[in-house]
Amino acid sequence: MASCTSECEDKADADSSYQESAAACTECIEDKACKEAEPCWASCPDMPAVST
C-alpha cells in the first residue's frame, strides 16, 4: 500500500490538476462506508496498478 501512496503523492506533486482531484476524492470519501462513498468514485483520479 505504501508504494501506491508514494506513487499517488509523486503524481500529485507533478500535476496540480491531479492533486486537486485527489484532494476532492479524499474529502468526499472521508468518514464514509464504501456504499456511501460510491458517488465519490467518479471524482477520484485513476491510479495505475502498482505491483507489491
Short mmCIF file of C-alpha atoms in Angstrom, two decimals:
data_model
loop_
_atom_site.label_atom_id
_atom_site.label_comp_id
_atom_site.label_asym_id
_atom_site.label_seq_id
_atom_site.Cartn_x
_atom_site.Cartn_y
_atom_site.Cartn_z
CA MET A 1 0.00 0.00 0.00
CA ALA A 2 2.89 2.37 0.72
CA SER A 3 4.11 2.15 -2.88
CA CYS A 4 0.65 3.14 -4.12
CA THR A 5 0.53 6.08 -1.71
CA SER A 6 4.02 7.21 -2.74
CA GLU A 7 3.19 6.99 -6.44
CA CYS A 8 -0.03 8.96 -5.90
CA GLU A 9 1.83 11.64 -3.93
CA ASP A 10 4.56 11.88 -6.58
CA LYS A 11 1.98 12.24 -9.33
CA ALA A 12 0.13 14.91 -7.31
CA ASP A 13 3.39 16.83 -6.77
CA ALA A 14 3.97 16.88 -10.54
CA ASP A 15 0.39 17.64 -11.62
CA SER A 16 -1.76 20.24 -9.83
CA SER A 17 -4.92 19.05 -11.60
CA TYR A 18 -4.31 15.51 -10.33
CA GLN A 19 -3.60 16.91 -6.86
CA GLU A 20 -6.92 18.78 -6.81
CA SER A 21 -8.78 15.68 -7.97
CA ALA A 22 -7.11 13.51 -5.32
CA ALA A 23 -7.89 16.06 -2.60
CA ALA A 24 -11.56 16.27 -3.67
CA CYS A 25 -11.77 12.49 -3.70
CA THR A 26 -10.24 12.20 -0.22
CA GLU A 27 -12.60 14.84 1.16
CA CYS A 28 -15.60 13.14 -0.43
CA ILE A 29 -14.88 9.63 0.86
CA GLU A 30 -13.67 10.64 4.32
CA ASP A 31 -15.64 9.01 7.16
CA LYS A 32 -17.95 7.15 4.77
CA ALA A 33 -18.62 3.47 4.32
CA CYS A 34 -17.88 2.08 0.85
CA LYS A 35 -21.53 2.16 -0.20
CA GLU A 36 -21.91 5.77 0.99
CA ALA A 37 -18.73 6.78 -0.85
CA GLU A 38 -19.81 5.23 -4.16
CA PRO A 39 -20.88 8.58 -5.69
CA CYS A 40 -17.36 9.89 -4.98
CA TRP A 41 -15.58 7.44 -7.27
CA ALA A 42 -16.34 9.48 -10.40
CA SER A 43 -14.32 12.39 -8.99
CA CYS A 44 -11.37 10.22 -7.95
CA PRO A 45 -8.30 10.21 -10.21
CA ASP A 46 -7.31 6.99 -11.92
CA MET A 47 -4.30 5.31 -10.42
CA PRO A 48 -2.26 2.74 -12.32
CA ALA A 49 -1.89 -0.66 -10.72
CA VAL A 50 1.22 -0.97 -8.61
CA SER A 51 2.74 -4.38 -8.04
CA THR A 52 3.67 -5.19 -4.48
#
